[in-house]
């Protein structure tokens, strides 16, 4: 899994590209504090090589908790900036620091 950050000079925005290798998956989305943990709104597009990829414009100077949803199962990114415990899910969420 990979996270790429591209900061814009003209706006207080960071373009964050999420990449999830999941050849056998049918659907991958990313859910987090940036979309109120909605598991349906931020779908990643499947590429020919089996990687799911998508880019979000997020406000910089913020931290966001997130997880991937791969065919209905929550998965953390091993390249997250940090991890935060979530009592509701009884699991850790990845943290993205922008």
PDB file of C-alpha atoms in Angstrom:
ATOM      1  CA  UNK A   1       0.000   0.000   0.000  1.00  0.00           C
ATOM      2  CA  UNK A   2       1.168   3.501  -0.636  1.00  0.00           C
ATOM      3  CA  UNK A   3       0.247   7.072   0.137  1.00  0.00           C
ATOM      4  CA  UNK A   4       1.544   9.941  -2.001  1.00  0.00           C
ATOM      5  CA  UNK A   5       1.177  13.565  -0.864  1.00  0.00           C
ATOM      6  CA  UNK A   6       1.359  16.540  -3.214  1.00  0.00           C
ATOM      7  CA  UNK A   7       1.014  19.974  -1.602  1.00  0.00           C
ATOM      8  CA  UNK A   8      -0.403  22.772  -3.746  1.00  0.00           C
ATOM      9  CA  UNK A   9       1.343  26.146  -3.608  1.00  0.00           C
ATOM     10  CA  UNK A  10      -1.737  28.109  -4.650  1.00  0.00           C
ATOM     11  CA  UNK A  11      -4.212  26.608  -2.121  1.00  0.00           C
ATOM     12  CA  UNK A  12      -4.124  25.184   1.425  1.00  0.00           C
ATOM     13  CA  UNK A  13      -4.753  21.741  -0.083  1.00  0.00           C
ATOM     14  CA  UNK A  14      -2.816  18.495  -0.288  1.00  0.00           C
ATOM     15  CA  UNK A  15      -3.623  16.011  -3.040  1.00  0.00           C
ATOM     16  CA  UNK A  16      -3.394  12.595  -1.394  1.00  0.00           C
ATOM     17  CA  UNK A  17      -3.202   9.539  -3.645  1.00  0.00           C
ATOM     18  CA  UNK A  18      -4.054   6.197  -2.074  1.00  0.00           C
ATOM     19  CA  UNK A  19      -2.830   2.986  -3.756  1.00  0.00           C
ATOM     20  CA  UNK A  20      -3.941  -0.460  -2.583  1.00  0.00           C
ATOM     21  CA  UNK A  21      -2.684  -3.636  -4.270  1.00  0.00           C
ATOM     22  CA  UNK A  22      -5.686  -5.982  -4.159  1.00  0.00           C
ATOM     23  CA  UNK A  23      -5.814  -8.055  -7.346  1.00  0.00           C
ATOM     24  CA  UNK A  24      -8.595 -10.348  -6.152  1.00  0.00           C
ATOM     25  CA  UNK A  25     -10.777  -7.627  -4.620  1.00  0.00           C
ATOM     26  CA  UNK A  26     -13.994  -6.474  -6.225  1.00  0.00           C
ATOM     27  CA  UNK A  27     -14.232  -3.118  -4.412  1.00  0.00           C
ATOM     28  CA  UNK A  28     -11.878  -0.922  -2.374  1.00  0.00           C
ATOM     29  CA  UNK A  29     -12.918   2.323  -0.710  1.00  0.00           C
ATOM     30  CA  UNK A  30     -11.221   4.620   1.766  1.00  0.00           C
ATOM     31  CA  UNK A  31     -13.149   5.824   4.820  1.00  0.00           C
ATOM     32  CA  UNK A  32     -12.067   8.272   7.457  1.00  0.00           C
ATOM     33  CA  UNK A  33     -12.649  11.463   9.339  1.00  0.00           C
ATOM     34  CA  UNK A  34     -12.470  13.373   6.020  1.00  0.00           C
ATOM     35  CA  UNK A  35     -15.722  11.721   4.807  1.00  0.00           C
ATOM     36  CA  UNK A  36     -17.369  10.957   8.187  1.00  0.00           C
ATOM     37  CA  UNK A  37     -16.387   7.269   7.881  1.00  0.00           C
ATOM     38  CA  UNK A  38     -18.728   6.749   4.935  1.00  0.00           C
ATOM     39  CA  UNK A  39     -17.584   3.451   3.402  1.00  0.00           C
ATOM     40  CA  UNK A  40     -19.411   4.051   0.104  1.00  0.00           C
ATOM     41  CA  UNK A  41     -18.489   7.571  -1.030  1.00  0.00           C
ATOM     42  CA  UNK A  42     -14.768   7.316  -1.725  1.00  0.00           C
ATOM     43  CA  UNK A  43     -14.264   4.352  -4.040  1.00  0.00           C
ATOM     44  CA  UNK A  44     -10.847   3.690  -5.502  1.00  0.00           C
ATOM     45  CA  UNK A  45     -10.553   2.778  -9.174  1.00  0.00           C
ATOM     46  CA  UNK A  46      -9.147  -0.631 -10.124  1.00  0.00           C
ATOM     47  CA  UNK A  47      -6.226  -0.434 -12.540  1.00  0.00           C
ATOM     48  CA  UNK A  48      -5.196  -3.137 -15.017  1.00  0.00           C
ATOM     49  CA  UNK A  49      -2.332  -4.231 -12.741  1.00  0.00           C
ATOM     50  CA  UNK A  50      -4.788  -5.049  -9.920  1.00  0.00           C
ATOM     51  CA  UNK A  51      -4.030  -1.958  -7.827  1.00  0.00           C
ATOM     52  CA  UNK A  52      -6.870   0.258  -6.637  1.00  0.00           C
ATOM     53  CA  UNK A  53      -6.026   3.958  -6.782  1.00  0.00           C
ATOM     54  CA  UNK A  54      -7.706   7.262  -5.994  1.00  0.00           C
ATOM     55  CA  UNK A  55      -6.848  10.857  -5.139  1.00  0.00           C
ATOM     56  CA  UNK A  56      -8.503  13.145  -2.598  1.00  0.00           C
ATOM     57  CA  UNK A  57      -8.025  16.872  -2.027  1.00  0.00           C
ATOM     58  CA  UNK A  58      -7.616  17.323   1.731  1.00  0.00           C
ATOM     59  CA  UNK A  59      -7.032  20.474   3.732  1.00  0.00           C
ATOM     60  CA  UNK A  60      -3.421  20.733   4.862  1.00  0.00           C
ATOM     61  CA  UNK A  61      -2.281  21.366   8.453  1.00  0.00           C
ATOM     62  CA  UNK A  62      -4.722  18.698   9.654  1.00  0.00           C
ATOM     63  CA  UNK A  63      -4.607  15.080  10.756  1.00  0.00           C
ATOM     64  CA  UNK A  64      -7.106  12.538   9.494  1.00  0.00           C
ATOM     65  CA  UNK A  65      -7.844   9.016  10.692  1.00  0.00           C
ATOM     66  CA  UNK A  66      -8.621   6.518   7.931  1.00  0.00           C
ATOM     67  CA  UNK A  67      -8.845   2.878   6.908  1.00  0.00           C
ATOM     68  CA  UNK A  68      -9.357   1.061   3.642  1.00  0.00           C
ATOM     69  CA  UNK A  69     -12.435  -1.092   3.117  1.00  0.00           C
ATOM     70  CA  UNK A  70     -11.503  -4.052   0.920  1.00  0.00           C
ATOM     71  CA  UNK A  71     -14.605  -6.055  -0.025  1.00  0.00           C
ATOM     72  CA  UNK A  72     -16.250  -5.036   3.256  1.00  0.00           C
ATOM     73  CA  UNK A  73     -13.209  -5.650   5.513  1.00  0.00           C
ATOM     74  CA  UNK A  74     -11.386  -2.772   7.206  1.00  0.00           C
ATOM     75  CA  UNK A  75      -7.621  -2.722   6.532  1.00  0.00           C
ATOM     76  CA  UNK A  76      -4.910  -0.320   7.722  1.00  0.00           C
ATOM     77  CA  UNK A  77      -2.191   1.102   5.500  1.00  0.00           C
ATOM     78  CA  UNK A  78       1.266   0.027   6.641  1.00  0.00           C
ATOM     79  CA  UNK A  79       2.606   3.384   5.413  1.00  0.00           C
ATOM     80  CA  UNK A  80       0.301   5.553   7.541  1.00  0.00           C
ATOM     81  CA  UNK A  81       2.045   8.415   9.349  1.00  0.00           C
ATOM     82  CA  UNK A  82       0.844   7.073  12.711  1.00  0.00           C
ATOM     83  CA  UNK A  83      -1.886   4.925  14.279  1.00  0.00           C
ATOM     84  CA  UNK A  84      -4.623   5.849  16.743  1.00  0.00           C
ATOM     85  CA  UNK A  85      -6.728   3.486  18.851  1.00  0.00           C
ATOM     86  CA  UNK A  86     -10.470   3.632  18.207  1.00  0.00           C
ATOM     87  CA  UNK A  87     -12.694   2.303  21.011  1.00  0.00           C
ATOM     88  CA  UNK A  88     -15.745   2.100  18.727  1.00  0.00           C
ATOM     89  CA  UNK A  89     -14.015  -0.311  16.338  1.00  0.00           C
ATOM     90  CA  UNK A  90     -11.743  -1.870  18.978  1.00  0.00           C
ATOM     91  CA  UNK A  91      -8.900  -1.457  16.496  1.00  0.00           C
ATOM     92  CA  UNK A  92      -6.302   1.028  15.349  1.00  0.00           C
ATOM     93  CA  UNK A  93      -6.923   3.510  12.567  1.00  0.00           C
ATOM     94  CA  UNK A  94      -4.209   4.845  10.291  1.00  0.00           C
ATOM     95  CA  UNK A  95      -3.411   8.540  10.711  1.00  0.00           C
ATOM     96  CA  UNK A  96      -2.555  10.899   7.867  1.00  0.00           C
ATOM     97  CA  UNK A  97      -0.688  14.063   8.905  1.00  0.00           C
ATOM     98  CA  UNK A  98      -0.795  16.865   6.352  1.00  0.00           C
TER      99      UNK A  98
END
